[in-house]
PDB file of C-alpha atoms in Angstrom:
ATOM      1  CA  MET A  19     195.606  39.065 -61.416  1.00  0.00           C
ATOM      2  CA  ILE A  20     196.777  35.222 -62.980  1.00  0.00           C
ATOM      3  CA  SER A  21     198.887  35.391 -65.916  1.00  0.00           C
ATOM      4  CA  PRO A  22     198.353  32.589 -68.317  1.00  0.00           C
ATOM      5  CA  PRO A  23     201.486  30.691 -69.610  1.00  0.00           C
ATOM      6  CA  PHE A  24     203.183  31.870 -72.616  1.00  0.00           C
ATOM      7  CA  LEU A  25     202.712  29.756 -75.943  1.00  0.00           C
ATOM      8  CA  ARG A  26     205.676  27.661 -77.134  1.00  0.00           C
ATOM      9  CA  PRO A  27     205.473  25.989 -80.508  1.00  0.00           C
ATOM     10  CA  GLY A  28     203.540  22.946 -80.126  1.00  0.00           C
ATOM     11  CA  ASP A  29     200.795  24.423 -77.854  1.00  0.00           C
ATOM     12  CA  THR A  30     196.985  23.724 -78.631  1.00  0.00           C
ATOM     13  CA  VAL A  31     195.089  26.721 -79.144  1.00  0.00           C
ATOM     14  CA  GLY A  32     191.327  27.088 -79.911  1.00  0.00           C
ATOM     15  CA  VAL A  33     189.722  29.799 -82.574  1.00  0.00           C
ATOM     16  CA  VAL A  34     186.077  30.148 -82.075  1.00  0.00           C
ATOM     17  CA  ALA A  35     183.700  32.804 -83.529  1.00  0.00           C
ATOM     18  CA  PRO A  36     181.465  34.034 -80.340  1.00  0.00           C
ATOM     19  CA  ALA A  37     179.782  36.828 -81.974  1.00  0.00           C
ATOM     20  CA  SER A  38     178.964  37.612 -85.622  1.00  0.00           C
ATOM     21  CA  TRP A  39     179.388  35.303 -88.756  1.00  0.00           C
ATOM     22  CA  PHE A  40     181.808  35.864 -91.515  1.00  0.00           C
ATOM     23  CA  PRO A  41     182.724  33.471 -94.837  1.00  0.00           C
ATOM     24  CA  TYR A  42     185.120  30.657 -93.589  1.00  0.00           C
ATOM     25  CA  GLU A  43     187.129  31.509 -96.510  1.00  0.00           C
ATOM     26  CA  GLU A  44     188.187  34.862 -94.708  1.00  0.00           C
ATOM     27  CA  LEU A  45     189.879  32.991 -91.927  1.00  0.00           C
ATOM     28  CA  VAL A  46     192.335  30.731 -93.958  1.00  0.00           C
ATOM     29  CA  ASP A  47     195.398  33.059 -93.934  1.00  0.00           C
ATOM     30  CA  GLY A  48     194.750  33.402 -90.118  1.00  0.00           C
ATOM     31  CA  LEU A  49     194.440  29.850 -89.329  1.00  0.00           C
ATOM     32  CA  ARG A  50     197.640  29.156 -91.768  1.00  0.00           C
ATOM     33  CA  ILE A  51     199.799  31.688 -89.417  1.00  0.00           C
ATOM     34  CA  LEU A  52     198.878  29.851 -86.593  1.00  0.00           C
ATOM     35  CA  ARG A  53     199.318  26.399 -87.808  1.00  0.00           C
ATOM     36  CA  ASP A  54     202.424  27.238 -90.018  1.00  0.00           C
ATOM     37  CA  ASP A  55     204.500  30.291 -88.883  1.00  0.00           C
ATOM     38  CA  TRP A  56     203.369  30.284 -85.036  1.00  0.00           C
ATOM     39  CA  LYS A  57     203.874  26.211 -85.071  1.00  0.00           C
ATOM     40  CA  LEU A  58     200.376  25.766 -83.239  1.00  0.00           C
ATOM     41  CA  ASN A  59     197.851  22.845 -82.941  1.00  0.00           C
ATOM     42  CA  VAL A  60     194.985  24.805 -83.833  1.00  0.00           C
ATOM     43  CA  LEU A  61     191.312  23.193 -82.634  1.00  0.00           C
ATOM     44  CA  GLU A  62     188.562  25.067 -84.623  1.00  0.00           C
ATOM     45  CA  GLY A  63     184.926  25.564 -83.232  1.00  0.00           C
ATOM     46  CA  ASP A  64     181.916  24.690 -84.629  1.00  0.00           C
ATOM     47  CA  SER A  65     181.082  28.340 -84.745  1.00  0.00           C
ATOM     48  CA  LEU A  66     183.247  28.919 -87.525  1.00  0.00           C
ATOM     49  CA  HIS A  67     180.768  27.203 -90.125  1.00  0.00           C
ATOM     50  CA  ALA A  68     177.562  28.370 -88.285  1.00  0.00           C
ATOM     51  CA  ILE A  69     175.055  31.193 -89.202  1.00  0.00           C
ATOM     52  CA  ASP A  70     172.140  32.205 -87.131  1.00  0.00           C
ATOM     53  CA  GLY A  71     171.170  35.792 -88.813  1.00  0.00           C
ATOM     54  CA  PRO A  72     173.593  37.771 -88.055  1.00  0.00           C
ATOM     55  CA  PHE A  73     175.516  35.469 -85.728  1.00  0.00           C
ATOM     56  CA  ALA A  74     177.666  32.604 -85.886  1.00  0.00           C
ATOM     57  CA  GLY A  75     175.365  30.211 -84.958  1.00  0.00           C
ATOM     58  CA  SER A  76     172.841  30.183 -82.083  1.00  0.00           C
ATOM     59  CA  ASP A  77     173.788  31.364 -78.603  1.00  0.00           C
ATOM     60  CA  ASP A  78     173.986  27.905 -77.399  1.00  0.00           C
ATOM     61  CA  LEU A  79     176.296  26.789 -80.055  1.00  0.00           C
ATOM     62  CA  ARG A  80     178.726  30.042 -79.599  1.00  0.00           C
ATOM     63  CA  ARG A  81     178.292  29.592 -75.607  1.00  0.00           C
ATOM     64  CA  ALA A  82     179.256  25.640 -75.939  1.00  0.00           C
ATOM     65  CA  ASP A  83     182.284  26.326 -78.031  1.00  0.00           C
ATOM     66  CA  LEU A  84     183.470  28.729 -75.742  1.00  0.00           C
ATOM     67  CA  GLN A  85     182.816  26.401 -72.876  1.00  0.00           C
ATOM     68  CA  ARG A  86     184.698  23.461 -74.618  1.00  0.00           C
ATOM     69  CA  LEU A  87     187.924  25.381 -75.109  1.00  0.00           C
ATOM     70  CA  PHE A  88     188.120  26.934 -71.736  1.00  0.00           C
ATOM     71  CA  ASP A  89     187.298  23.410 -70.041  1.00  0.00           C
ATOM     72  CA  ASP A  90     190.015  21.831 -71.877  1.00  0.00           C
ATOM     73  CA  PRO A  91     193.385  21.802 -69.828  1.00  0.00           C
ATOM     74  CA  SER A  92     195.155  21.157 -73.321  1.00  0.00           C
ATOM     75  CA  VAL A  93     194.012  24.379 -74.749  1.00  0.00           C
ATOM     76  CA  LYS A  94     196.782  27.037 -74.165  1.00  0.00           C
ATOM     77  CA  ALA A  95     194.912  29.991 -75.805  1.00  0.00           C
ATOM     78  CA  VAL A  96     191.460  30.711 -77.291  1.00  0.00           C
ATOM     79  CA  PHE A  97     191.256  33.249 -80.227  1.00  0.00           C
ATOM     80  CA  ALA A  98     188.028  34.837 -80.903  1.00  0.00           C
ATOM     81  CA  ALA A  99     188.247  35.113 -85.169  1.00  0.00           C
ATOM     82  CA  ARG A 100     186.410  38.153 -85.065  1.00  0.00           C
ATOM     83  CA  GLY A 101     184.020  40.771 -83.409  1.00  0.00           C
ATOM     84  CA  GLY A 102     180.915  42.295 -84.484  1.00  0.00           C
ATOM     85  CA  TYR A 103     178.068  41.494 -82.234  1.00  0.00           C
ATOM     86  CA  GLY A 104     176.885  38.435 -79.885  1.00  0.00           C
ATOM     87  CA  CYS A 105     179.168  37.798 -76.812  1.00  0.00           C
ATOM     88  CA  TYR A 106     176.845  40.273 -74.570  1.00  0.00           C
ATOM     89  CA  ARG A 107     174.113  37.364 -75.325  1.00  0.00           C
ATOM     90  CA  ILE A 108     176.013  34.646 -73.761  1.00  0.00           C
ATOM     91  CA  VAL A 109     178.580  35.796 -71.449  1.00  0.00           C
ATOM     92  CA  ASP A 110     176.362  35.147 -68.547  1.00  0.00           C
ATOM     93  CA  GLN A 111     176.338  31.797 -69.158  1.00  0.00           C
ATOM     94  CA  LEU A 112     180.069  31.128 -69.270  1.00  0.00           C
ATOM     95  CA  ASP A 113     181.795  29.048 -66.141  1.00  0.00           C
ATOM     96  CA  LEU A 114     185.587  29.884 -65.613  1.00  0.00           C
ATOM     97  CA  THR A 115     185.813  27.530 -63.121  1.00  0.00           C
ATOM     98  CA  CYS A 116     188.157  25.450 -64.665  1.00  0.00           C
ATOM     99  CA  LEU A 117     190.419  28.550 -66.103  1.00  0.00           C
ATOM    100  CA  HIS A 118     191.805  28.841 -62.255  1.00  0.00           C
ATOM    101  CA  GLU A 119     193.287  25.235 -62.639  1.00  0.00           C
ATOM    102  CA  SER A 120     194.365  25.719 -65.945  1.00  0.00           C
ATOM    103  CA  PRO A 121     194.611  29.328 -67.077  1.00  0.00           C
ATOM    104  CA  LYS A 122     194.758  30.276 -70.952  1.00  0.00           C
ATOM    105  CA  TRP A 123     194.747  33.499 -72.884  1.00  0.00           C
ATOM    106  CA  LEU A 124     191.807  34.860 -74.625  1.00  0.00           C
ATOM    107  CA  VAL A 125     192.554  37.240 -77.397  1.00  0.00           C
ATOM    108  CA  GLY A 126     190.239  39.390 -78.827  1.00  0.00           C
ATOM    109  CA  PHE A 127     188.812  43.272 -79.026  1.00  0.00           C
ATOM    110  CA  SER A 128     185.750  45.057 -79.990  1.00  0.00           C
ATOM    111  CA  ASP A 129     182.456  42.958 -79.183  1.00  0.00           C
ATOM    112  CA  ILE A 130     184.904  40.671 -77.477  1.00  0.00           C
ATOM    113  CA  THR A 131     185.663  43.236 -74.578  1.00  0.00           C
ATOM    114  CA  VAL A 132     182.519  41.779 -72.817  1.00  0.00           C
ATOM    115  CA  LEU A 133     184.754  38.348 -72.210  1.00  0.00           C
ATOM    116  CA  LEU A 134     187.999  40.484 -71.459  1.00  0.00           C
ATOM    117  CA  SER A 135     186.058  42.016 -68.879  1.00  0.00           C
ATOM    118  CA  LEU A 136     184.499  38.576 -67.730  1.00  0.00           C
ATOM    119  CA  PHE A 137     188.366  37.139 -67.103  1.00  0.00           C
ATOM    120  CA  TYR A 138     189.418  40.435 -65.263  1.00  0.00           C
ATOM    121  CA  LYS A 139     186.160  39.667 -62.906  1.00  0.00           C
ATOM    122  CA  HIS A 140     187.517  36.313 -62.366  1.00  0.00           C
ATOM    123  CA  GLY A 141     191.373  37.584 -61.814  1.00  0.00           C
ATOM    124  CA  ILE A 142     192.596  36.315 -65.238  1.00  0.00           C
ATOM    125  CA  GLN A 143     194.793  38.447 -67.793  1.00  0.00           C
ATOM    126  CA  SER A 144     193.671  38.583 -71.368  1.00  0.00           C
ATOM    127  CA  LEU A 145     194.965  40.052 -74.500  1.00  0.00           C
ATOM    128  CA  HIS A 146     193.243  43.107 -76.136  1.00  0.00           C
ATOM    129  CA  GLY A 147     194.489  42.484 -79.829  1.00  0.00           C
ATOM    130  CA  LEU A 148     194.198  41.365 -83.535  1.00  0.00           C
ATOM    131  CA  MET A 149     192.153  38.576 -84.210  1.00  0.00           C
ATOM    132  CA  PRO A 150     192.781  35.744 -86.832  1.00  0.00           C
ATOM    133  CA  ARG A 151     190.378  36.987 -89.459  1.00  0.00           C
ATOM    134  CA  GLN A 152     192.582  39.600 -89.848  1.00  0.00           C
ATOM    135  CA  PHE A 153     195.975  38.102 -89.645  1.00  0.00           C
ATOM    136  CA  GLY A 154     196.520  37.610 -93.074  1.00  0.00           C
ATOM    137  CA  TYR A 155     196.264  41.361 -93.933  1.00  0.00           C
ATOM    138  CA  PRO A 156     199.114  42.793 -95.211  1.00  0.00           C
ATOM    139  CA  ASP A 157     198.644  46.097 -93.696  1.00  0.00           C
ATOM    140  CA  ARG A 158     198.380  44.286 -90.156  1.00  0.00           C
ATOM    141  CA  SER A 159     201.368  42.864 -89.864  1.00  0.00           C
ATOM    142  CA  GLN A 160     202.895  45.419 -87.131  1.00  0.00           C
ATOM    143  CA  SER A 161     199.643  44.600 -85.438  1.00  0.00           C
ATOM    144  CA  LEU A 162     200.011  40.716 -85.518  1.00  0.00           C
ATOM    145  CA  GLU A 163     203.745  40.670 -84.672  1.00  0.00           C
ATOM    146  CA  SER A 164     202.830  42.755 -81.427  1.00  0.00           C
ATOM    147  CA  VAL A 165     199.989  39.849 -80.453  1.00  0.00           C
ATOM    148  CA  ARG A 166     202.654  37.174 -81.106  1.00  0.00           C
ATOM    149  CA  GLN A 167     205.230  38.855 -78.802  1.00  0.00           C
ATOM    150  CA  TRP A 168     202.745  39.066 -75.987  1.00  0.00           C
ATOM    151  CA  LEU A 169     201.528  35.445 -76.330  1.00  0.00           C
ATOM    152  CA  PHE A 170     205.052  33.845 -76.921  1.00  0.00           C
ATOM    153  CA  GLY A 171     206.425  35.848 -73.599  1.00  0.00           C
ATOM    154  CA  GLU A 172     208.667  38.509 -75.604  1.00  0.00           C
ATOM    155  CA  ILE A 173     206.941  41.430 -74.076  1.00  0.00           C
ATOM    156  CA  PRO A 174     208.203  44.812 -74.948  1.00  0.00           C
ATOM    157  CA  ALA A 175     209.313  46.848 -72.387  1.00  0.00           C
ATOM    158  CA  HIS A 176     207.376  49.821 -73.189  1.00  0.00           C
ATOM    159  CA  TYR A 177     204.903  51.424 -75.859  1.00  0.00           C
ATOM    160  CA  ALA A 178     205.791  55.199 -76.544  1.00  0.00           C
ATOM    161  CA  VAL A 179     203.545  57.296 -78.512  1.00  0.00           C
ATOM    162  CA  PRO A 180     203.924  60.857 -79.470  1.00  0.00           C
ATOM    163  CA  ALA A 181     202.675  63.947 -77.311  1.00  0.00           C
ATOM    164  CA  HIS A 182     199.111  64.789 -78.258  1.00  0.00           C
ATOM    165  CA  SER A 183     197.945  68.472 -77.536  1.00  0.00           C
ATOM    166  CA  LEU A 184     194.998  67.140 -75.268  1.00  0.00           C
ATOM    167  CA  ASN A 185     197.538  64.487 -73.250  1.00  0.00           C
ATOM    168  CA  ARG A 186     197.856  65.405 -69.417  1.00  0.00           C
ATOM    169  CA  ILE A 187     201.067  65.268 -68.140  1.00  0.00           C
ATOM    170  CA  GLY A 188     201.531  62.652 -65.036  1.00  0.00           C
ATOM    171  CA  GLU A 189     202.719  59.291 -63.860  1.00  0.00           C
ATOM    172  CA  ALA A 190     200.516  56.677 -62.470  1.00  0.00           C
ATOM    173  CA  LYS A 191     200.597  52.804 -61.681  1.00  0.00           C
ATOM    174  CA  GLY A 192     197.520  50.262 -61.780  1.00  0.00           C
ATOM    175  CA  SER A 193     195.713  47.613 -63.579  1.00  0.00           C
ATOM    176  CA  LEU A 194     195.032  48.050 -67.284  1.00  0.00           C
ATOM    177  CA  VAL A 195     191.291  47.458 -67.860  1.00  0.00           C
ATOM    178  CA  GLY A 196     188.883  48.596 -70.602  1.00  0.00           C
ATOM    179  CA  GLY A 197     188.440  48.010 -74.286  1.00  0.00           C
ATOM    180  CA  ASN A 198     185.274  49.413 -76.424  1.00  0.00           C
ATOM    181  CA  LEU A 199     183.683  51.783 -74.436  1.00  0.00           C
ATOM    182  CA  THR A 200     180.012  50.944 -75.745  1.00  0.00           C
ATOM    183  CA  MET A 201     180.747  47.502 -74.376  1.00  0.00           C
ATOM    184  CA  LEU A 202     182.151  48.868 -71.026  1.00  0.00           C
ATOM    185  CA  VAL A 203     178.992  51.222 -70.851  1.00  0.00           C
ATOM    186  CA  ASN A 204     176.564  48.222 -71.996  1.00  0.00           C
ATOM    187  CA  SER A 205     178.139  46.201 -69.062  1.00  0.00           C
ATOM    188  CA  LEU A 206     177.068  48.836 -66.216  1.00  0.00           C
ATOM    189  CA  GLY A 207     174.890  46.964 -63.608  1.00  0.00           C
ATOM    190  CA  THR A 208     175.699  43.563 -65.390  1.00  0.00           C
ATOM    191  CA  SER A 209     177.980  40.683 -63.991  1.00  0.00           C
ATOM    192  CA  THR A 210     180.876  42.263 -66.381  1.00  0.00           C
ATOM    193  CA  ASP A 211     180.916  45.623 -64.752  1.00  0.00           C
ATOM    194  CA  ILE A 212     184.261  46.891 -64.016  1.00  0.00           C
ATOM    195  CA  ASP A 213     185.372  48.518 -61.113  1.00  0.00           C
ATOM    196  CA  PHE A 214     187.877  51.212 -62.775  1.00  0.00           C
ATOM    197  CA  SER A 215     189.006  52.637 -59.327  1.00  0.00           C
ATOM    198  CA  GLY A 216     192.641  52.636 -59.294  1.00  0.00           C
ATOM    199  CA  SER A 217     193.135  51.572 -62.487  1.00  0.00           C
ATOM    200  CA  ILE A 218     194.343  52.566 -65.979  1.00  0.00           C
ATOM    201  CA  LEU A 219     191.245  52.820 -67.902  1.00  0.00           C
ATOM    202  CA  PHE A 220     191.858  52.420 -72.017  1.00  0.00           C
ATOM    203  CA  ILE A 221     188.889  53.176 -74.340  1.00  0.00           C
ATOM    204  CA  GLU A 222     188.448  52.894 -78.059  1.00  0.00           C
ATOM    205  CA  ASP A 223     185.330  52.773 -80.265  1.00  0.00           C
ATOM    206  CA  ILE A 224     183.981  52.732 -83.671  1.00  0.00           C
ATOM    207  CA  ASP A 225     181.152  53.947 -85.957  1.00  0.00           C
ATOM    208  CA  GLU A 226     179.392  55.757 -83.096  1.00  0.00           C
ATOM    209  CA  THR A 227     177.522  59.300 -83.538  1.00  0.00           C
ATOM    210  CA  LEU A 228     179.584  62.299 -81.912  1.00  0.00           C
ATOM    211  CA  PHE A 229     176.261  62.377 -79.411  1.00  0.00           C
ATOM    212  CA  SER A 230     176.300  58.836 -78.544  1.00  0.00           C
ATOM    213  CA  LEU A 231     179.885  59.318 -77.420  1.00  0.00           C
ATOM    214  CA  ASP A 232     178.966  62.162 -75.402  1.00  0.00           C
ATOM    215  CA  ARG A 233     176.424  60.374 -73.911  1.00  0.00           C
ATOM    216  CA  MET A 234     178.420  57.249 -73.098  1.00  0.00           C
ATOM    217  CA  MET A 235     181.241  59.741 -71.363  1.00  0.00           C
ATOM    218  CA  THR A 236     178.805  61.558 -69.594  1.00  0.00           C
ATOM    219  CA  GLN A 237     177.235  58.606 -68.013  1.00  0.00           C
ATOM    220  CA  LEU A 238     180.513  57.262 -66.887  1.00  0.00           C
ATOM    221  CA  ARG A 239     181.337  60.756 -65.171  1.00  0.00           C
ATOM    222  CA  ARG A 240     177.610  60.670 -63.757  1.00  0.00           C
ATOM    223  CA  GLY A 241     178.249  57.492 -62.347  1.00  0.00           C
ATOM    224  CA  GLY A 242     181.671  58.436 -60.485  1.00  0.00           C
ATOM    225  CA  ARG A 243     183.445  55.943 -63.119  1.00  0.00           C
ATOM    226  CA  LEU A 244     185.782  58.742 -64.017  1.00  0.00           C
ATOM    227  CA  ALA A 245     186.748  60.249 -60.861  1.00  0.00           C
ATOM    228  CA  LYS A 246     188.961  57.631 -59.444  1.00  0.00           C
ATOM    229  CA  LEU A 247     190.783  56.352 -62.154  1.00  0.00           C
ATOM    230  CA  ALA A 248     194.763  55.997 -61.826  1.00  0.00           C
ATOM    231  CA  GLY A 249     194.981  57.237 -65.607  1.00  0.00           C
ATOM    232  CA  LEU A 250     193.298  57.258 -69.074  1.00  0.00           C
ATOM    233  CA  VAL A 251     194.347  55.921 -72.046  1.00  0.00           C
ATOM    234  CA  VAL A 252     192.258  57.057 -75.198  1.00  0.00           C
ATOM    235  CA  GLY A 253     192.717  54.684 -78.242  1.00  0.00           C
ATOM    236  CA  GLN A 254     191.164  54.815 -81.622  1.00  0.00           C
ATOM    237  CA  PHE A 255     187.512  56.324 -82.317  1.00  0.00           C
ATOM    238  CA  SER A 256     187.031  55.502 -85.697  1.00  0.00           C
ATOM    239  CA  ASP A 257     184.167  56.379 -88.424  1.00  0.00           C
ATOM    240  CA  MET A 258     182.846  58.708 -85.943  1.00  0.00           C
ATOM    241  CA  ARG A 259     179.593  59.543 -87.483  1.00  0.00           C
ATOM    242  CA  LEU A 260     178.264  63.284 -87.878  1.00  0.00           C
ATOM    243  CA  ASN A 261     174.903  64.922 -87.613  1.00  0.00           C
ATOM    244  CA  PRO A 262     175.506  67.711 -90.372  1.00  0.00           C
ATOM    245  CA  SER A 263     171.628  68.892 -89.543  1.00  0.00           C
ATOM    246  CA  LEU A 264     172.861  69.371 -85.848  1.00  0.00           C
ATOM    247  CA  PRO A 265     176.596  69.747 -85.704  1.00  0.00           C
ATOM    248  CA  PHE A 266     178.124  68.819 -82.415  1.00  0.00           C
ATOM    249  CA  GLY A 267     181.149  71.133 -82.682  1.00  0.00           C
ATOM    250  CA  LYS A 268     183.891  69.120 -81.464  1.00  0.00           C
ATOM    251  CA  ASP A 269     185.602  65.817 -82.000  1.00  0.00           C
ATOM    252  CA  ALA A 270     185.809  62.765 -80.401  1.00  0.00           C
ATOM    253  CA  PHE A 271     189.091  63.339 -78.333  1.00  0.00           C
ATOM    254  CA  SER A 272     187.454  66.811 -77.502  1.00  0.00           C
ATOM    255  CA  ILE A 273     184.647  65.252 -76.191  1.00  0.00           C
ATOM    256  CA  ILE A 274     186.215  63.066 -73.834  1.00  0.00           C
ATOM    257  CA  ALA A 275     188.752  65.527 -72.693  1.00  0.00           C
ATOM    258  CA  ASP A 276     185.788  67.483 -71.574  1.00  0.00           C
ATOM    259  CA  SER A 277     184.394  64.524 -69.790  1.00  0.00           C
ATOM    260  CA  VAL A 278     187.394  64.422 -67.427  1.00  0.00           C
ATOM    261  CA  PHE A 279     188.598  67.992 -67.228  1.00  0.00           C
ATOM    262  CA  GLU A 280     187.762  68.171 -63.378  1.00  0.00           C
ATOM    263  CA  TYR A 281     190.311  65.407 -62.816  1.00  0.00           C
ATOM    264  CA  ASN A 282     193.899  65.356 -62.237  1.00  0.00           C
ATOM    265  CA  TYR A 283     195.362  62.086 -63.854  1.00  0.00           C
ATOM    266  CA  PRO A 284     197.488  61.539 -66.856  1.00  0.00           C
ATOM    267  CA  ILE A 285     195.878  60.965 -69.808  1.00  0.00           C
ATOM    268  CA  ILE A 286     197.361  59.568 -73.322  1.00  0.00           C
ATOM    269  CA  PHE A 287     195.346  60.447 -76.097  1.00  0.00           C
ATOM    270  CA  ASP A 288     195.741  58.846 -79.918  1.00  0.00           C
ATOM    271  CA  PHE A 289     196.769  55.716 -78.624  1.00  0.00           C
ATOM    272  CA  PRO A 290     197.423  53.309 -81.465  1.00  0.00           C
ATOM    273  CA  ALA A 291     194.727  50.414 -80.543  1.00  0.00           C
ATOM    274  CA  GLY A 292     191.583  50.190 -81.759  1.00  0.00           C
ATOM    275  CA  HIS A 293     189.544  49.626 -85.158  1.00  0.00           C
ATOM    276  CA  VAL A 294     192.804  50.579 -86.906  1.00  0.00           C
ATOM    277  CA  THR A 295     195.606  49.035 -89.032  1.00  0.00           C
ATOM    278  CA  TYR A 296     198.216  49.670 -86.166  1.00  0.00           C
ATOM    279  CA  ASN A 297     196.373  47.885 -83.556  1.00  0.00           C
ATOM    280  CA  LEU A 298     198.854  47.433 -80.573  1.00  0.00           C
ATOM    281  CA  ALA A 299     198.009  44.337 -78.200  1.00  0.00           C
ATOM    282  CA  LEU A 300     197.155  45.279 -75.007  1.00  0.00           C
ATOM    283  CA  PRO A 301     197.548  42.874 -71.858  1.00  0.00           C
ATOM    284  CA  ILE A 302     194.093  43.568 -70.054  1.00  0.00           C
ATOM    285  CA  GLY A 303     194.424  43.025 -66.193  1.00  0.00           C
ATOM    286  CA  ARG A 304     198.258  43.752 -66.051  1.00  0.00           C
ATOM    287  CA  THR A 305     199.910  46.294 -64.037  1.00  0.00           C
ATOM    288  CA  VAL A 306     201.318  48.727 -65.910  1.00  0.00           C
ATOM    289  CA  VAL A 307     203.073  52.176 -65.491  1.00  0.00           C
ATOM    290  CA  MET A 308     202.214  55.336 -67.168  1.00  0.00           C
ATOM    291  CA  LYS A 309     204.165  58.240 -67.988  1.00  0.00           C
ATOM    292  CA  VAL A 310     203.289  61.267 -69.706  1.00  0.00           C
ATOM    293  CA  ASP A 311     205.427  64.349 -70.696  1.00  0.00           C
ATOM    294  CA  SER A 312     205.613  67.001 -72.950  1.00  0.00           C
ATOM    295  CA  GLU A 313     207.192  64.918 -75.523  1.00  0.00           C
ATOM    296  CA  LYS A 314     205.496  61.578 -75.438  1.00  0.00           C
ATOM    297  CA  GLY A 315     203.348  59.201 -73.505  1.00  0.00           C
ATOM    298  CA  GLU A 316     204.332  56.008 -72.489  1.00  0.00           C
ATOM    299  CA  LEU A 317     203.106  52.237 -71.020  1.00  0.00           C
ATOM    300  CA  LEU A 318     205.494  50.487 -69.089  1.00  0.00           C
ATOM    301  CA  PHE A 319     205.285  46.670 -68.414  1.00  0.00           C
TER     302      PHE A 319
END
């Protein structure tokens, strides 16, 4: 996997909205942090000011926004301003040829997972992490610092989280893949379908029913996508919806544990990444070591 060069003050980066639209005013603090605190030159995409139904401009506009930044050798990183929905509609028209000559970081999560998967398919590392629309939130300071450390080469030695009752003890090494579970499942059979074999899979999601979570995990299991993992990291499953008239009887973590009960690789549950305040940045495509014992779960970089 190609690791893009780390950022330095004075570097040029781009910010675009490849998915849902939002008021530009919500990005002011994020742009200030990039420019004033991180000392970066920021190019703003046309999509930051565009609206087309639920999207930040038309599919063509959003795709062109990304393509310009991907093709510009002076741009060292591309930030998705927010997620939502929309990347799935434009991913197949993107050309990453220039990125092999001038690789750059792509930063985002949620709907941006499909773009992270595209980078992975092209052998380029990316960063699953906080997006500029949330950079200025006071309660996101740790998440923001996590993104900054990775982008500027201050790589943490490891992440360690407390033991969870559903964890499975063991040790594994593999390429870190994954992101939003819905986007991963929706990519099956497409150009951004990822082969999880021998990898450490990370999953998270938000605002899904427990039935749909069970259906997605069952689909991965039925398709043989869970059998050959090196390890599994289960992030946050936020705001999961219940059906009061037909209770599922299990929570999200239990559903996931049941889906992989027949396999023997290590598992970390309740990892702090996803649609939550404490959202640690994760280097998609980087080879990591995973260690799980009775006291903690660790990812070592």
